mmCIF file of C-alpha atoms in Angstrom:
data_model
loop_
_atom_site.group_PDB
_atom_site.id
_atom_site.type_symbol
_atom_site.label_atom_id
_atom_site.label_comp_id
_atom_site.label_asym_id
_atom_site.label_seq_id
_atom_site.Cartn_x
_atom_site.Cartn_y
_atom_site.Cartn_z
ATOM 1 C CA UNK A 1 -16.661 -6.007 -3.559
ATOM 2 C CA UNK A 2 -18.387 -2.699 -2.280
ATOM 3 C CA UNK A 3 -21.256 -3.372 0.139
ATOM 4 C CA UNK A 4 -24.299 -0.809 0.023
ATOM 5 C CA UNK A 5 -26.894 0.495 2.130
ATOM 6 C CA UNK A 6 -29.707 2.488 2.836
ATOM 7 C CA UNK A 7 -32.580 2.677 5.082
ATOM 8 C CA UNK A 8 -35.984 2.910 3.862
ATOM 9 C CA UNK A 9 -36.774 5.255 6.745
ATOM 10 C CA UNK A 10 -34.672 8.348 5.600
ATOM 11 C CA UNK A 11 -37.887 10.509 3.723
ATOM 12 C CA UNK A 12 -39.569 10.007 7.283
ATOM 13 C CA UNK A 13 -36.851 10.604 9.451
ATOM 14 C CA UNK A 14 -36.574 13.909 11.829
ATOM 15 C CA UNK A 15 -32.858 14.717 10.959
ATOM 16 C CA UNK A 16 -32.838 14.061 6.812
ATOM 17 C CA UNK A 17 -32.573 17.916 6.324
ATOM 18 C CA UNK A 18 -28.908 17.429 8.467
ATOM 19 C CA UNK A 19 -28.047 13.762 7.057
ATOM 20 C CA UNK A 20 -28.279 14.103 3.537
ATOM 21 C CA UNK A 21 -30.239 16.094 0.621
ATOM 22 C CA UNK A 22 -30.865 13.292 -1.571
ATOM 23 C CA UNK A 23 -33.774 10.964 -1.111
ATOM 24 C CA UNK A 24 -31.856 8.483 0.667
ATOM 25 C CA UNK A 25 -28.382 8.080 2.470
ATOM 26 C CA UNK A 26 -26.331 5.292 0.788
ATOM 27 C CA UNK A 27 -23.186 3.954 2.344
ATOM 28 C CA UNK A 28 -20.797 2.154 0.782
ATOM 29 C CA UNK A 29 -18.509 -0.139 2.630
ATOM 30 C CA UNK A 30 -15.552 -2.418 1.698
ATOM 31 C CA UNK A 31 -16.057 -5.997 1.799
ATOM 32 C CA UNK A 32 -12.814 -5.957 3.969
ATOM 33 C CA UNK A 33 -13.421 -2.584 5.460
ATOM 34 C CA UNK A 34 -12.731 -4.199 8.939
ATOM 35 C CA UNK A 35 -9.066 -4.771 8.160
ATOM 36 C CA UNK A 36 -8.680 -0.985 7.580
ATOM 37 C CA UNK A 37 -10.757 -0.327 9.997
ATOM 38 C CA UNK A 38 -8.164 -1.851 12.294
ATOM 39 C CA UNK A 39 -5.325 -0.111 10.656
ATOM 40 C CA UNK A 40 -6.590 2.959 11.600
ATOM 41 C CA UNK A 41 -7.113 1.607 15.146
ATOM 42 C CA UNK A 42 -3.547 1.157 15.838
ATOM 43 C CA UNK A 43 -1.878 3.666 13.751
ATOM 44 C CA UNK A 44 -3.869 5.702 16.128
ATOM 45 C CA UNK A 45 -2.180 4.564 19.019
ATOM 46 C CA UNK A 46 1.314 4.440 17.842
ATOM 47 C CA UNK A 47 1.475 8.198 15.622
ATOM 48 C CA UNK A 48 5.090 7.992 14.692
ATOM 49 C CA UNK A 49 5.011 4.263 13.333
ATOM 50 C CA UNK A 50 4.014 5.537 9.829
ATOM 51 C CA UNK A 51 6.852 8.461 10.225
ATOM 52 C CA UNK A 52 9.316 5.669 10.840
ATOM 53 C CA UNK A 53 7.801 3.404 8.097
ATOM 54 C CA UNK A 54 8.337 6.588 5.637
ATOM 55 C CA UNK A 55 11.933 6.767 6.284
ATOM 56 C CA UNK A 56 12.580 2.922 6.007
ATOM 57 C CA UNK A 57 10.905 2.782 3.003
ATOM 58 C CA UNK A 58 12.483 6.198 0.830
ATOM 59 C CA UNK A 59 16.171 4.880 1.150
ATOM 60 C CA UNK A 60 16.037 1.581 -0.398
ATOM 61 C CA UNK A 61 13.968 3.443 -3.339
ATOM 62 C CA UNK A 62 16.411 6.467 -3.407
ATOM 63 C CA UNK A 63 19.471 3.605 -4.045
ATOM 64 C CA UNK A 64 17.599 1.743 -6.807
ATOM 65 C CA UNK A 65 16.582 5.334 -8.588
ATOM 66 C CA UNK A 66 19.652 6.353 -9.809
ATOM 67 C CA UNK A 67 20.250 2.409 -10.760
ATOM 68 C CA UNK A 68 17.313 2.684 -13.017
ATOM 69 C CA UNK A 69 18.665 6.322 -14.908
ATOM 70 C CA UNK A 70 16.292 8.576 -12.289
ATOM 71 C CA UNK A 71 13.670 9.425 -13.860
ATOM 72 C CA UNK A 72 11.777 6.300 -16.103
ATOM 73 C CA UNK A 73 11.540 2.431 -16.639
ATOM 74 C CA UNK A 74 12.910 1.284 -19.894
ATOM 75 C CA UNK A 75 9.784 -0.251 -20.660
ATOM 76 C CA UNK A 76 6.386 -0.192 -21.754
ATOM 77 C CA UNK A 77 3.397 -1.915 -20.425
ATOM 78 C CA UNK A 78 2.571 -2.830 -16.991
ATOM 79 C CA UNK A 79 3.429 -6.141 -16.907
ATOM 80 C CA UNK A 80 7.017 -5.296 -18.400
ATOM 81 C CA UNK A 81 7.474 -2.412 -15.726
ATOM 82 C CA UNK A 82 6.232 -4.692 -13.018
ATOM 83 C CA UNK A 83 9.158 -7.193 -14.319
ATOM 84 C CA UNK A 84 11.913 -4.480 -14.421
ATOM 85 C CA UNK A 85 10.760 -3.333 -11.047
ATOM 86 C CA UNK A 86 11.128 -7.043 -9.677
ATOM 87 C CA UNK A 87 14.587 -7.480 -11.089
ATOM 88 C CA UNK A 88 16.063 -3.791 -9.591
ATOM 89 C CA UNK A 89 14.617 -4.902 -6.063
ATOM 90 C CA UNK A 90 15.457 -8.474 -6.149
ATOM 91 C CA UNK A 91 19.349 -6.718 -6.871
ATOM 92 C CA UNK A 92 19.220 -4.688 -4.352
ATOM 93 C CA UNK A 93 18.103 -7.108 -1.972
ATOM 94 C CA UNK A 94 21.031 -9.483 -2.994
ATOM 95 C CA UNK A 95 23.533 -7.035 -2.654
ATOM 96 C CA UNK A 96 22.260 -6.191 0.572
ATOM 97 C CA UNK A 97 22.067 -9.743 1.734
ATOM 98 C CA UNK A 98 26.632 -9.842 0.581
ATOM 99 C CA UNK A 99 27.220 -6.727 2.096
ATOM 100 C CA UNK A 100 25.627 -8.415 5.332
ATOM 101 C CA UNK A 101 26.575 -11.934 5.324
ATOM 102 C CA UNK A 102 29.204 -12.053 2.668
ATOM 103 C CA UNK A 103 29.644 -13.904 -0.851
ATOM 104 C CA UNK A 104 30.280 -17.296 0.896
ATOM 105 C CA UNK A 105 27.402 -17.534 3.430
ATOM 106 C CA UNK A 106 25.148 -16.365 0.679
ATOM 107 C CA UNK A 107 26.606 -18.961 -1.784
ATOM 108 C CA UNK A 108 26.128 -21.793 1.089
ATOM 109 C CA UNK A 109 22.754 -20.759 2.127
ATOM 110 C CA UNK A 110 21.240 -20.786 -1.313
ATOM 111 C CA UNK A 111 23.609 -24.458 -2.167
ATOM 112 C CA UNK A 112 21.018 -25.730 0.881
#
């Protein structure tokens, strides 16, 4: 939900000419603007976090690429993608989760 506002004071005001050339000024905001906000907050305080974020996130997605033939999903509509997408993470995840704990710790944590 978008959020909008204006002030019935803008034809009167001193600075319109530097504000805005329309009749009014409208500003939209987010319902949960605040959140982002936020975001920006501390990503401005820690610079490299979304550097390191970037390089976390490309390898996973450069194993499952070739996986899924490079270059397109095998299926059509969103829904279907979405699916296909969910399988080709949920495999890498699993064969991540062997590699780390083995076959037989995975076999006795999912047995509980």
């Amino acid at each position: 939900m978008m959020n909008r506002y204006w002030s019935s004071a803008c034809p009167t005001c001193a600075i319109k000419k530097q504000c805005t050339p329309s009749d009014y000024r409208r500003v939209s905001r987010w319902e949960h603007q605040a959140v982002l906000d936020e975001m920006e907050r501390r990503l401005d305080l820690a610079p490299d976090s979304m550097r390191i974020r970037r390089q976390t996130a490309e390898h996973p997605f450069g194993t499952i690429k070739p996986w899924m033939g490079s270059a397109h999903f095998l299926t059509k509509t969103l829904d279907r993608v979405s699916t296909e997408m969910s399988l080709h993470i949920l495999a890498y995840n699993l064969k991540r989760v062997m590699r780390i704990l083995g076959n037989g710790a995975l076999m006795g944590v999912m047995r509980a």
